[in-house]
Amino acid sequence: SAVRPFLVSLGDLGESKDCTETQQLFSGTSACFRLAREFLDGFGVEFDVVGGNHDLEGIDEFATDQGNLEAFLHHLGKPTPHFCREVAEHVLVVGLG
């Protein structure tokens, strides 16, 4: 079977500093997730993300880690924080976030 191009981002999608002059951390925010999605979509292949520790830093935007995780998944179009993809015969890419 043919190789299927697939991209994986290994977490920490944003900077842990004020990138937007709002006096708030950028990493872990909806704006960060939207920008990451736009960037990853630009490669034109299926992608997945292994969340990093800074991807749930949206403390100024979200009241709970659960809410932060739900936004992460929503904006990146992912059903779960983990994945398993067959990218070629007998080759699996597994991500645990």
Backbone as XML, in Angstrom:
<?xml version="1.0"?>
<chain id="A" units="angstrom">
  <residue number="1" name="SER">
    <atom name="N" x="0.833" y="-1.180" z="0.000"/>
    <atom name="CA" x="0.000" y="0.000" z="0.000"/>
    <atom name="C" x="0.879" y="1.246" z="0.000"/>
  </residue>
  <residue number="2" name="ALA">
    <atom name="N" x="0.330" y="2.338" z="-0.476"/>
    <atom name="CA" x="1.098" y="3.568" z="-0.671"/>
    <atom name="C" x="1.346" y="4.302" z="0.653"/>
  </residue>
  <residue number="3" name="VAL">
    <atom name="N" x="2.409" y="5.055" z="0.661"/>
    <atom name="CA" x="2.707" y="5.924" z="1.794"/>
    <atom name="C" x="1.724" y="7.097" z="1.766"/>
  </residue>
  <residue number="4" name="ARG">
    <atom name="N" x="1.182" y="7.431" z="2.939"/>
    <atom name="CA" x="0.242" y="8.540" z="3.052"/>
    <atom name="C" x="0.906" y="9.661" z="3.855"/>
  </residue>
  <residue number="5" name="PRO">
    <atom name="N" x="1.211" y="10.785" z="3.219"/>
    <atom name="CA" x="1.855" y="11.886" z="3.947"/>
    <atom name="C" x="1.036" y="12.282" z="5.171"/>
  </residue>
  <residue number="6" name="PHE">
    <atom name="N" x="1.727" y="12.553" z="6.252"/>
    <atom name="CA" x="1.080" y="12.865" z="7.520"/>
    <atom name="C" x="2.038" y="13.713" z="8.341"/>
  </residue>
  <residue number="7" name="LEU">
    <atom name="N" x="1.520" y="14.747" z="8.958"/>
    <atom name="CA" x="2.322" y="15.679" z="9.738"/>
    <atom name="C" x="1.955" y="15.569" z="11.214"/>
  </residue>
  <residue number="8" name="VAL">
    <atom name="N" x="2.960" y="15.590" z="12.080"/>
    <atom name="CA" x="2.731" y="15.587" z="13.524"/>
    <atom name="C" x="3.464" y="16.775" z="14.135"/>
  </residue>
  <residue number="9" name="SER">
    <atom name="N" x="2.740" y="17.564" z="14.901"/>
    <atom name="CA" x="3.354" y="18.639" z="15.677"/>
    <atom name="C" x="3.532" y="18.129" z="17.100"/>
  </residue>
  <residue number="10" name="LEU">
    <atom name="N" x="4.726" y="18.314" z="17.649"/>
    <atom name="CA" x="5.037" y="17.768" z="18.962"/>
    <atom name="C" x="4.841" y="18.783" z="20.083"/>
  </residue>
  <residue number="11" name="GLY">
    <atom name="N" x="3.708" y="19.434" z="20.084"/>
    <atom name="CA" x="3.285" y="20.229" z="21.219"/>
    <atom name="C" x="3.958" y="21.575" z="21.386"/>
  </residue>
  <residue number="12" name="ASP">
    <atom name="N" x="3.494" y="22.264" z="22.418"/>
    <atom name="CA" x="3.897" y="23.640" z="22.693"/>
    <atom name="C" x="3.709" y="24.492" z="21.443"/>
  </residue>
  <residue number="13" name="LEU">
    <atom name="N" x="2.440" y="24.675" z="21.093"/>
    <atom name="CA" x="2.079" y="25.367" z="19.864"/>
    <atom name="C" x="2.334" y="26.868" z="19.916"/>
  </residue>
  <residue number="14" name="GLY">
    <atom name="N" x="2.448" y="27.441" z="21.086"/>
    <atom name="CA" x="2.637" y="28.885" z="21.187"/>
    <atom name="C" x="3.700" y="29.263" z="22.188"/>
  </residue>
  <residue number="15" name="GLU">
    <atom name="N" x="3.956" y="30.551" z="22.257"/>
    <atom name="CA" x="4.936" y="31.110" z="23.189"/>
    <atom name="C" x="4.312" y="31.289" z="24.563"/>
  </residue>
  <residue number="16" name="SER">
    <atom name="N" x="5.097" y="31.060" z="25.584"/>
    <atom name="CA" x="4.638" y="31.281" z="26.960"/>
    <atom name="C" x="4.960" y="32.710" z="27.373"/>
  </residue>
  <residue number="17" name="LYS">
    <atom name="N" x="4.514" y="33.650" z="26.572"/>
    <atom name="CA" x="4.712" y="35.065" z="26.864"/>
    <atom name="C" x="3.605" y="35.855" z="26.179"/>
  </residue>
  <residue number="18" name="ASP">
    <atom name="N" x="3.574" y="37.135" z="26.411"/>
    <atom name="CA" x="2.588" y="38.024" z="25.812"/>
    <atom name="C" x="2.999" y="38.328" z="24.372"/>
  </residue>
  <residue number="19" name="CYS">
    <atom name="N" x="2.340" y="37.681" z="23.412"/>
    <atom name="CA" x="2.666" y="37.876" z="21.993"/>
    <atom name="C" x="1.735" y="38.870" z="21.315"/>
  </residue>
  <residue number="20" name="THR">
    <atom name="N" x="0.682" y="39.261" z="22.006"/>
    <atom name="CA" x="-0.353" y="40.090" z="21.381"/>
    <atom name="C" x="-0.569" y="41.410" z="22.108"/>
  </residue>
  <residue number="21" name="GLU">
    <atom name="N" x="0.333" y="41.773" z="23.006"/>
    <atom name="CA" x="0.264" y="43.018" z="23.768"/>
    <atom name="C" x="-1.039" y="43.146" z="24.557"/>
  </residue>
  <residue number="22" name="THR">
    <atom name="N" x="-1.524" y="42.013" z="25.066"/>
    <atom name="CA" x="-2.748" y="42.008" z="25.876"/>
    <atom name="C" x="-2.438" y="41.829" z="27.355"/>
  </residue>
  <residue number="23" name="GLN">
    <atom name="N" x="-1.168" y="41.687" z="27.699"/>
    <atom name="CA" x="-0.738" y="41.398" z="29.064"/>
    <atom name="C" x="-1.178" y="40.007" z="29.510"/>
  </residue>
  <residue number="24" name="GLN">
    <atom name="N" x="-1.445" y="39.122" z="28.546"/>
    <atom name="CA" x="-1.830" y="37.748" z="28.840"/>
    <atom name="C" x="-0.891" y="36.798" z="28.102"/>
  </residue>
  <residue number="25" name="LEU">
    <atom name="N" x="-0.722" y="35.614" z="28.659"/>
    <atom name="CA" x="0.061" y="34.593" z="27.971"/>
    <atom name="C" x="-0.641" y="34.201" z="26.676"/>
  </residue>
  <residue number="26" name="PHE">
    <atom name="N" x="0.124" y="33.944" z="25.603"/>
    <atom name="CA" x="-0.440" y="33.539" z="24.319"/>
    <atom name="C" x="-0.630" y="32.035" z="24.250"/>
  </residue>
  <residue number="27" name="SER">
    <atom name="N" x="0.318" y="31.297" z="24.780"/>
    <atom name="CA" x="0.250" y="29.837" z="24.718"/>
    <atom name="C" x="-0.999" y="29.336" z="25.423"/>
  </residue>
  <residue number="28" name="GLY">
    <atom name="N" x="-1.672" y="28.378" z="24.798"/>
    <atom name="CA" x="-2.844" y="27.765" z="25.416"/>
    <atom name="C" x="-4.126" y="28.545" z="25.238"/>
  </residue>
  <residue number="29" name="THR">
    <atom name="N" x="-4.131" y="29.555" z="24.381"/>
    <atom name="CA" x="-5.331" y="30.360" z="24.165"/>
    <atom name="C" x="-6.020" y="29.971" z="22.858"/>
  </residue>
  <residue number="30" name="SER">
    <atom name="N" x="-7.266" y="30.373" z="22.722"/>
    <atom name="CA" x="-7.992" y="30.119" z="21.476"/>
    <atom name="C" x="-7.285" y="30.756" z="20.287"/>
  </residue>
  <residue number="31" name="ALA">
    <atom name="N" x="-6.760" y="31.966" z="20.470"/>
    <atom name="CA" x="-6.037" y="32.641" z="19.379"/>
    <atom name="C" x="-4.814" y="31.836" z="18.971"/>
  </residue>
  <residue number="32" name="CYS">
    <atom name="N" x="-4.113" y="31.283" z="19.930"/>
    <atom name="CA" x="-2.947" y="30.441" z="19.652"/>
    <atom name="C" x="-3.355" y="29.203" z="18.861"/>
  </residue>
  <residue number="33" name="PHE">
    <atom name="N" x="-4.424" y="28.555" z="19.291"/>
    <atom name="CA" x="-4.879" y="27.336" z="18.618"/>
    <atom name="C" x="-5.332" y="27.635" z="17.189"/>
  </residue>
  <residue number="34" name="ARG">
    <atom name="N" x="-6.009" y="28.773" z="16.977"/>
    <atom name="CA" x="-6.451" y="29.137" z="15.622"/>
    <atom name="C" x="-5.245" y="29.390" z="14.713"/>
  </residue>
  <residue number="35" name="LEU">
    <atom name="N" x="-4.235" y="30.090" z="15.225"/>
    <atom name="CA" x="-3.036" y="30.362" z="14.442"/>
    <atom name="C" x="-2.298" y="29.064" z="14.116"/>
  </residue>
  <residue number="36" name="ALA">
    <atom name="N" x="-2.198" y="28.167" z="15.077"/>
    <atom name="CA" x="-1.546" y="26.875" z="14.842"/>
    <atom name="C" x="-2.305" y="26.076" z="13.784"/>
  </residue>
  <residue number="37" name="ARG">
    <atom name="N" x="-3.624" y="26.095" z="13.845"/>
    <atom name="CA" x="-4.441" y="25.365" z="12.864"/>
    <atom name="C" x="-4.207" y="25.914" z="11.460"/>
  </residue>
  <residue number="38" name="GLU">
    <atom name="N" x="-4.173" y="27.228" z="11.343"/>
    <atom name="CA" x="-3.930" y="27.847" z="10.043"/>
    <atom name="C" x="-2.561" y="27.432" z="9.500"/>
  </residue>
  <residue number="39" name="PHE">
    <atom name="N" x="-1.556" y="27.437" z="10.363"/>
    <atom name="CA" x="-0.214" y="27.041" z="9.962"/>
    <atom name="C" x="-0.170" y="25.577" z="9.532"/>
  </residue>
  <residue number="40" name="LEU">
    <atom name="N" x="-0.733" y="24.686" z="10.336"/>
    <atom name="CA" x="-0.701" y="23.251" z="10.031"/>
    <atom name="C" x="-1.526" y="22.921" z="8.788"/>
  </residue>
  <residue number="41" name="ASP">
    <atom name="N" x="-2.662" y="23.589" z="8.610"/>
    <atom name="CA" x="-3.464" y="23.390" z="7.397"/>
    <atom name="C" x="-2.680" y="23.775" z="6.141"/>
  </residue>
  <residue number="42" name="GLY">
    <atom name="N" x="-1.757" y="24.721" z="6.278"/>
    <atom name="CA" x="-0.985" y="25.204" z="5.141"/>
    <atom name="C" x="-0.088" y="24.149" z="4.496"/>
  </residue>
  <residue number="43" name="PHE">
    <atom name="N" x="0.188" y="23.067" z="5.195"/>
    <atom name="CA" x="1.016" y="22.010" z="4.617"/>
    <atom name="C" x="0.239" y="21.155" z="3.627"/>
  </residue>
  <residue number="44" name="GLY">
    <atom name="N" x="-1.099" y="21.211" z="3.685"/>
    <atom name="CA" x="-1.919" y="20.490" z="2.715"/>
    <atom name="C" x="-1.958" y="18.987" z="2.905"/>
  </residue>
  <residue number="45" name="VAL">
    <atom name="N" x="-1.604" y="18.509" z="4.087"/>
    <atom name="CA" x="-1.686" y="17.078" z="4.391"/>
    <atom name="C" x="-2.397" y="16.917" z="5.733"/>
  </residue>
  <residue number="46" name="GLU">
    <atom name="N" x="-2.871" y="15.698" z="6.002"/>
    <atom name="CA" x="-3.488" y="15.447" z="7.302"/>
    <atom name="C" x="-2.458" y="15.665" z="8.396"/>
  </residue>
  <residue number="47" name="PHE">
    <atom name="N" x="-2.929" y="16.165" z="9.529"/>
    <atom name="CA" x="-2.010" y="16.403" z="10.634"/>
    <atom name="C" x="-2.650" y="15.993" z="11.956"/>
  </residue>
  <residue number="48" name="ASP">
    <atom name="N" x="-1.809" y="15.829" z="12.930"/>
    <atom name="CA" x="-2.255" y="15.629" z="14.304"/>
    <atom name="C" x="-1.267" y="16.324" z="15.211"/>
  </residue>
  <residue number="49" name="VAL">
    <atom name="N" x="-1.645" y="16.462" z="16.468"/>
    <atom name="CA" x="-0.851" y="17.211" z="17.428"/>
    <atom name="C" x="-0.729" y="16.417" z="18.721"/>
  </residue>
  <residue number="50" name="VAL">
    <atom name="N" x="0.481" y="16.320" z="19.225"/>
    <atom name="CA" x="0.707" y="15.816" z="20.578"/>
    <atom name="C" x="0.795" y="17.061" z="21.448"/>
  </residue>
  <residue number="51" name="GLY">
    <atom name="N" x="-0.164" y="17.247" z="22.334"/>
    <atom name="CA" x="-0.181" y="18.442" z="23.170"/>
    <atom name="C" x="1.018" y="18.506" z="24.102"/>
  </residue>
  <residue number="52" name="GLY">
    <atom name="N" x="1.552" y="19.704" z="24.258"/>
    <atom name="CA" x="2.649" y="19.927" z="25.178"/>
    <atom name="C" x="2.161" y="20.564" z="26.469"/>
  </residue>
  <residue number="53" name="ASN">
    <atom name="N" x="3.029" y="20.649" z="27.444"/>
    <atom name="CA" x="2.636" y="21.214" z="28.736"/>
    <atom name="C" x="2.177" y="22.666" z="28.624"/>
  </residue>
  <residue number="54" name="HIS">
    <atom name="N" x="2.717" y="23.433" z="27.690"/>
    <atom name="CA" x="2.321" y="24.829" z="27.554"/>
    <atom name="C" x="1.017" y="25.004" z="26.772"/>
  </residue>
  <residue number="55" name="ASP">
    <atom name="N" x="0.510" y="23.942" z="26.177"/>
    <atom name="CA" x="-0.744" y="24.044" z="25.422"/>
    <atom name="C" x="-1.969" y="24.143" z="26.321"/>
  </residue>
  <residue number="56" name="LEU">
    <atom name="N" x="-1.796" y="23.949" z="27.607"/>
    <atom name="CA" x="-2.907" y="24.129" z="28.555"/>
    <atom name="C" x="-2.574" y="25.258" z="29.526"/>
  </residue>
  <residue number="57" name="GLU">
    <atom name="N" x="-1.954" y="26.321" z="29.016"/>
    <atom name="CA" x="-1.613" y="27.478" z="29.836"/>
    <atom name="C" x="-2.600" y="28.617" z="29.680"/>
  </residue>
  <residue number="58" name="GLY">
    <atom name="N" x="-3.758" y="28.379" z="29.116"/>
    <atom name="CA" x="-4.722" y="29.451" z="28.882"/>
    <atom name="C" x="-5.426" y="29.909" z="30.148"/>
  </residue>
  <residue number="59" name="ILE">
    <atom name="N" x="-4.648" y="30.167" z="31.188"/>
    <atom name="CA" x="-5.228" y="30.468" z="32.505"/>
    <atom name="C" x="-5.986" y="31.780" z="32.537"/>
  </residue>
  <residue number="60" name="ASP">
    <atom name="N" x="-5.675" y="32.709" z="31.624"/>
    <atom name="CA" x="-6.410" y="33.970" z="31.592"/>
    <atom name="C" x="-7.729" y="33.837" z="30.832"/>
  </residue>
  <residue number="61" name="GLU">
    <atom name="N" x="-7.873" y="32.789" z="30.031"/>
    <atom name="CA" x="-9.066" y="32.600" z="29.201"/>
    <atom name="C" x="-9.982" y="31.499" z="29.725"/>
  </residue>
  <residue number="62" name="PHE">
    <atom name="N" x="-9.420" y="30.454" z="30.311"/>
    <atom name="CA" x="-10.207" y="29.284" z="30.705"/>
    <atom name="C" x="-10.179" y="29.098" z="32.218"/>
  </residue>
  <residue number="63" name="ALA">
    <atom name="N" x="-11.320" y="28.735" z="32.763"/>
    <atom name="CA" x="-11.426" y="28.529" z="34.212"/>
    <atom name="C" x="-10.836" y="27.191" z="34.645"/>
  </residue>
  <residue number="64" name="THR">
    <atom name="N" x="-10.820" y="26.208" z="33.726"/>
    <atom name="CA" x="-10.339" y="24.870" z="34.085"/>
    <atom name="C" x="-9.466" y="24.296" z="32.968"/>
  </residue>
  <residue number="65" name="ASP">
    <atom name="N" x="-8.644" y="23.326" z="33.327"/>
    <atom name="CA" x="-7.858" y="22.608" z="32.315"/>
    <atom name="C" x="-8.768" y="21.893" z="31.331"/>
  </residue>
  <residue number="66" name="GLN">
    <atom name="N" x="-9.897" y="21.390" z="31.809"/>
    <atom name="CA" x="-10.847" y="20.697" z="30.929"/>
    <atom name="C" x="-11.362" y="21.637" z="29.843"/>
  </residue>
  <residue number="67" name="GLY">
    <atom name="N" x="-11.715" y="22.851" z="30.224"/>
    <atom name="CA" x="-12.167" y="23.834" z="29.244"/>
    <atom name="C" x="-11.071" y="24.184" z="28.256"/>
  </residue>
  <residue number="68" name="ASN">
    <atom name="N" x="-9.840" y="24.284" z="28.753"/>
    <atom name="CA" x="-8.693" y="24.573" z="27.896"/>
    <atom name="C" x="-8.469" y="23.431" z="26.900"/>
  </residue>
  <residue number="69" name="LEU">
    <atom name="N" x="-8.548" y="22.189" z="27.379"/>
    <atom name="CA" x="-8.377" y="21.027" z="26.508"/>
    <atom name="C" x="-9.482" y="20.958" z="25.457"/>
  </residue>
  <residue number="70" name="GLU">
    <atom name="N" x="-10.707" y="21.246" z="25.858"/>
    <atom name="CA" x="-11.820" y="21.226" z="24.897"/>
    <atom name="C" x="-11.597" y="22.252" z="23.786"/>
  </residue>
  <residue number="71" name="ALA">
    <atom name="N" x="-11.102" y="23.431" z="24.131"/>
    <atom name="CA" x="-10.816" y="24.451" z="23.112"/>
    <atom name="C" x="-9.677" y="23.992" z="22.203"/>
  </residue>
  <residue number="72" name="PHE">
    <atom name="N" x="-8.633" y="23.403" z="22.771"/>
    <atom name="CA" x="-7.512" y="22.856" z="22.010"/>
    <atom name="C" x="-8.026" y="21.879" z="20.955"/>
  </residue>
  <residue number="73" name="LEU">
    <atom name="N" x="-8.851" y="20.944" z="21.376"/>
    <atom name="CA" x="-9.379" y="19.935" z="20.455"/>
    <atom name="C" x="-10.309" y="20.561" z="19.417"/>
  </residue>
  <residue number="74" name="HIS">
    <atom name="N" x="-11.167" y="21.446" z="19.852"/>
    <atom name="CA" x="-12.132" y="22.086" z="18.944"/>
    <atom name="C" x="-11.411" y="22.859" z="17.833"/>
  </residue>
  <residue number="75" name="HIS">
    <atom name="N" x="-10.509" y="23.750" z="18.211"/>
    <atom name="CA" x="-9.845" y="24.604" z="17.220"/>
    <atom name="C" x="-8.937" y="23.818" z="16.293"/>
  </residue>
  <residue number="76" name="LEU">
    <atom name="N" x="-8.392" y="22.704" z="16.768"/>
    <atom name="CA" x="-7.529" y="21.895" z="15.911"/>
    <atom name="C" x="-8.304" y="20.810" z="15.169"/>
  </residue>
  <residue number="77" name="GLY">
    <atom name="N" x="-9.619" y="20.721" z="15.430"/>
    <atom name="CA" x="-10.457" y="19.753" z="14.718"/>
    <atom name="C" x="-10.175" y="18.313" z="15.085"/>
  </residue>
  <residue number="78" name="LYS">
    <atom name="N" x="-9.868" y="18.075" z="16.351"/>
    <atom name="CA" x="-9.501" y="16.736" z="16.802"/>
    <atom name="C" x="-10.515" y="16.201" z="17.809"/>
  </residue>
  <residue number="79" name="PRO">
    <atom name="N" x="-10.890" y="14.924" z="17.700"/>
    <atom name="CA" x="-11.871" y="14.359" z="18.640"/>
    <atom name="C" x="-11.274" y="14.005" z="20.005"/>
  </residue>
  <residue number="80" name="THR">
    <atom name="N" x="-9.981" y="13.693" z="20.041"/>
    <atom name="CA" x="-9.332" y="13.274" z="21.288"/>
    <atom name="C" x="-7.903" y="13.822" z="21.322"/>
  </residue>
  <residue number="81" name="PRO">
    <atom name="N" x="-7.266" y="13.856" z="22.496"/>
    <atom name="CA" x="-5.878" y="14.307" z="22.570"/>
    <atom name="C" x="-4.861" y="13.225" z="22.197"/>
  </residue>
  <residue number="82" name="HIS">
    <atom name="N" x="-5.323" y="12.074" z="21.776"/>
    <atom name="CA" x="-4.424" y="11.007" z="21.349"/>
    <atom name="C" x="-4.835" y="10.538" z="19.950"/>
  </residue>
  <residue number="83" name="PHE">
    <atom name="N" x="-3.932" y="9.861" z="19.276"/>
    <atom name="CA" x="-4.248" y="9.395" z="17.920"/>
    <atom name="C" x="-3.396" y="8.193" z="17.560"/>
  </residue>
  <residue number="84" name="CYS">
    <atom name="N" x="-3.831" y="7.482" z="16.530"/>
    <atom name="CA" x="-3.096" y="6.366" z="15.954"/>
    <atom name="C" x="-3.385" y="6.387" z="14.457"/>
  </residue>
  <residue number="85" name="ARG">
    <atom name="N" x="-2.360" y="6.564" z="13.646"/>
    <atom name="CA" x="-2.527" y="6.643" z="12.193"/>
    <atom name="C" x="-1.618" y="5.634" z="11.504"/>
  </residue>
  <residue number="86" name="GLU">
    <atom name="N" x="-2.180" y="4.922" z="10.553"/>
    <atom name="CA" x="-1.356" y="4.063" z="9.704"/>
    <atom name="C" x="-0.890" y="4.918" z="8.531"/>
  </residue>
  <residue number="87" name="VAL">
    <atom name="N" x="0.415" y="5.149" z="8.438"/>
    <atom name="CA" x="0.961" y="6.007" z="7.392"/>
    <atom name="C" x="1.569" y="5.220" z="6.236"/>
  </residue>
  <residue number="88" name="ALA">
    <atom name="N" x="1.789" y="3.942" z="6.442"/>
    <atom name="CA" x="2.259" y="3.029" z="5.393"/>
    <atom name="C" x="1.991" y="1.613" z="5.924"/>
  </residue>
  <residue number="89" name="GLU">
    <atom name="N" x="2.109" y="0.662" z="5.041"/>
    <atom name="CA" x="1.874" y="-0.718" z="5.469"/>
    <atom name="C" x="2.809" y="-1.069" z="6.627"/>
  </residue>
  <residue number="90" name="HIS">
    <atom name="N" x="2.234" y="-1.544" z="7.722"/>
    <atom name="CA" x="2.970" y="-1.938" z="8.921"/>
    <atom name="C" x="3.650" y="-0.782" z="9.665"/>
  </residue>
  <residue number="91" name="VAL">
    <atom name="N" x="3.207" y="0.457" z="9.382"/>
    <atom name="CA" x="3.796" y="1.617" z="10.056"/>
    <atom name="C" x="2.681" y="2.448" z="10.689"/>
  </residue>
  <residue number="92" name="LEU">
    <atom name="N" x="2.692" y="2.485" z="12.028"/>
    <atom name="CA" x="1.732" y="3.275" z="12.773"/>
    <atom name="C" x="2.433" y="4.455" z="13.425"/>
  </residue>
  <residue number="93" name="VAL">
    <atom name="N" x="1.756" y="5.598" z="13.435"/>
    <atom name="CA" x="2.213" y="6.744" z="14.214"/>
    <atom name="C" x="1.204" y="6.890" z="15.349"/>
  </residue>
  <residue number="94" name="VAL">
    <atom name="N" x="1.711" y="6.807" z="16.575"/>
    <atom name="CA" x="0.858" y="6.895" z="17.756"/>
    <atom name="C" x="1.248" y="8.132" z="18.539"/>
  </residue>
  <residue number="95" name="GLY">
    <atom name="N" x="0.248" y="8.927" z="18.895"/>
    <atom name="CA" x="0.499" y="10.124" z="19.697"/>
    <atom name="C" x="-0.322" y="10.090" z="20.968"/>
  </residue>
  <residue number="96" name="LEU">
    <atom name="N" x="0.343" y="10.317" z="22.076"/>
    <atom name="CA" x="-0.323" y="10.357" z="23.387"/>
    <atom name="C" x="-0.068" y="11.723" z="23.995"/>
  </residue>
  <residue number="97" name="GLY">
    <atom name="N" x="-1.143" y="12.499" z="24.125"/>
    <atom name="CA" x="-0.986" y="13.856" z="24.654"/>
    <atom name="C" x="-1.336" y="13.953" z="26.097"/>
  </residue>
</chain>
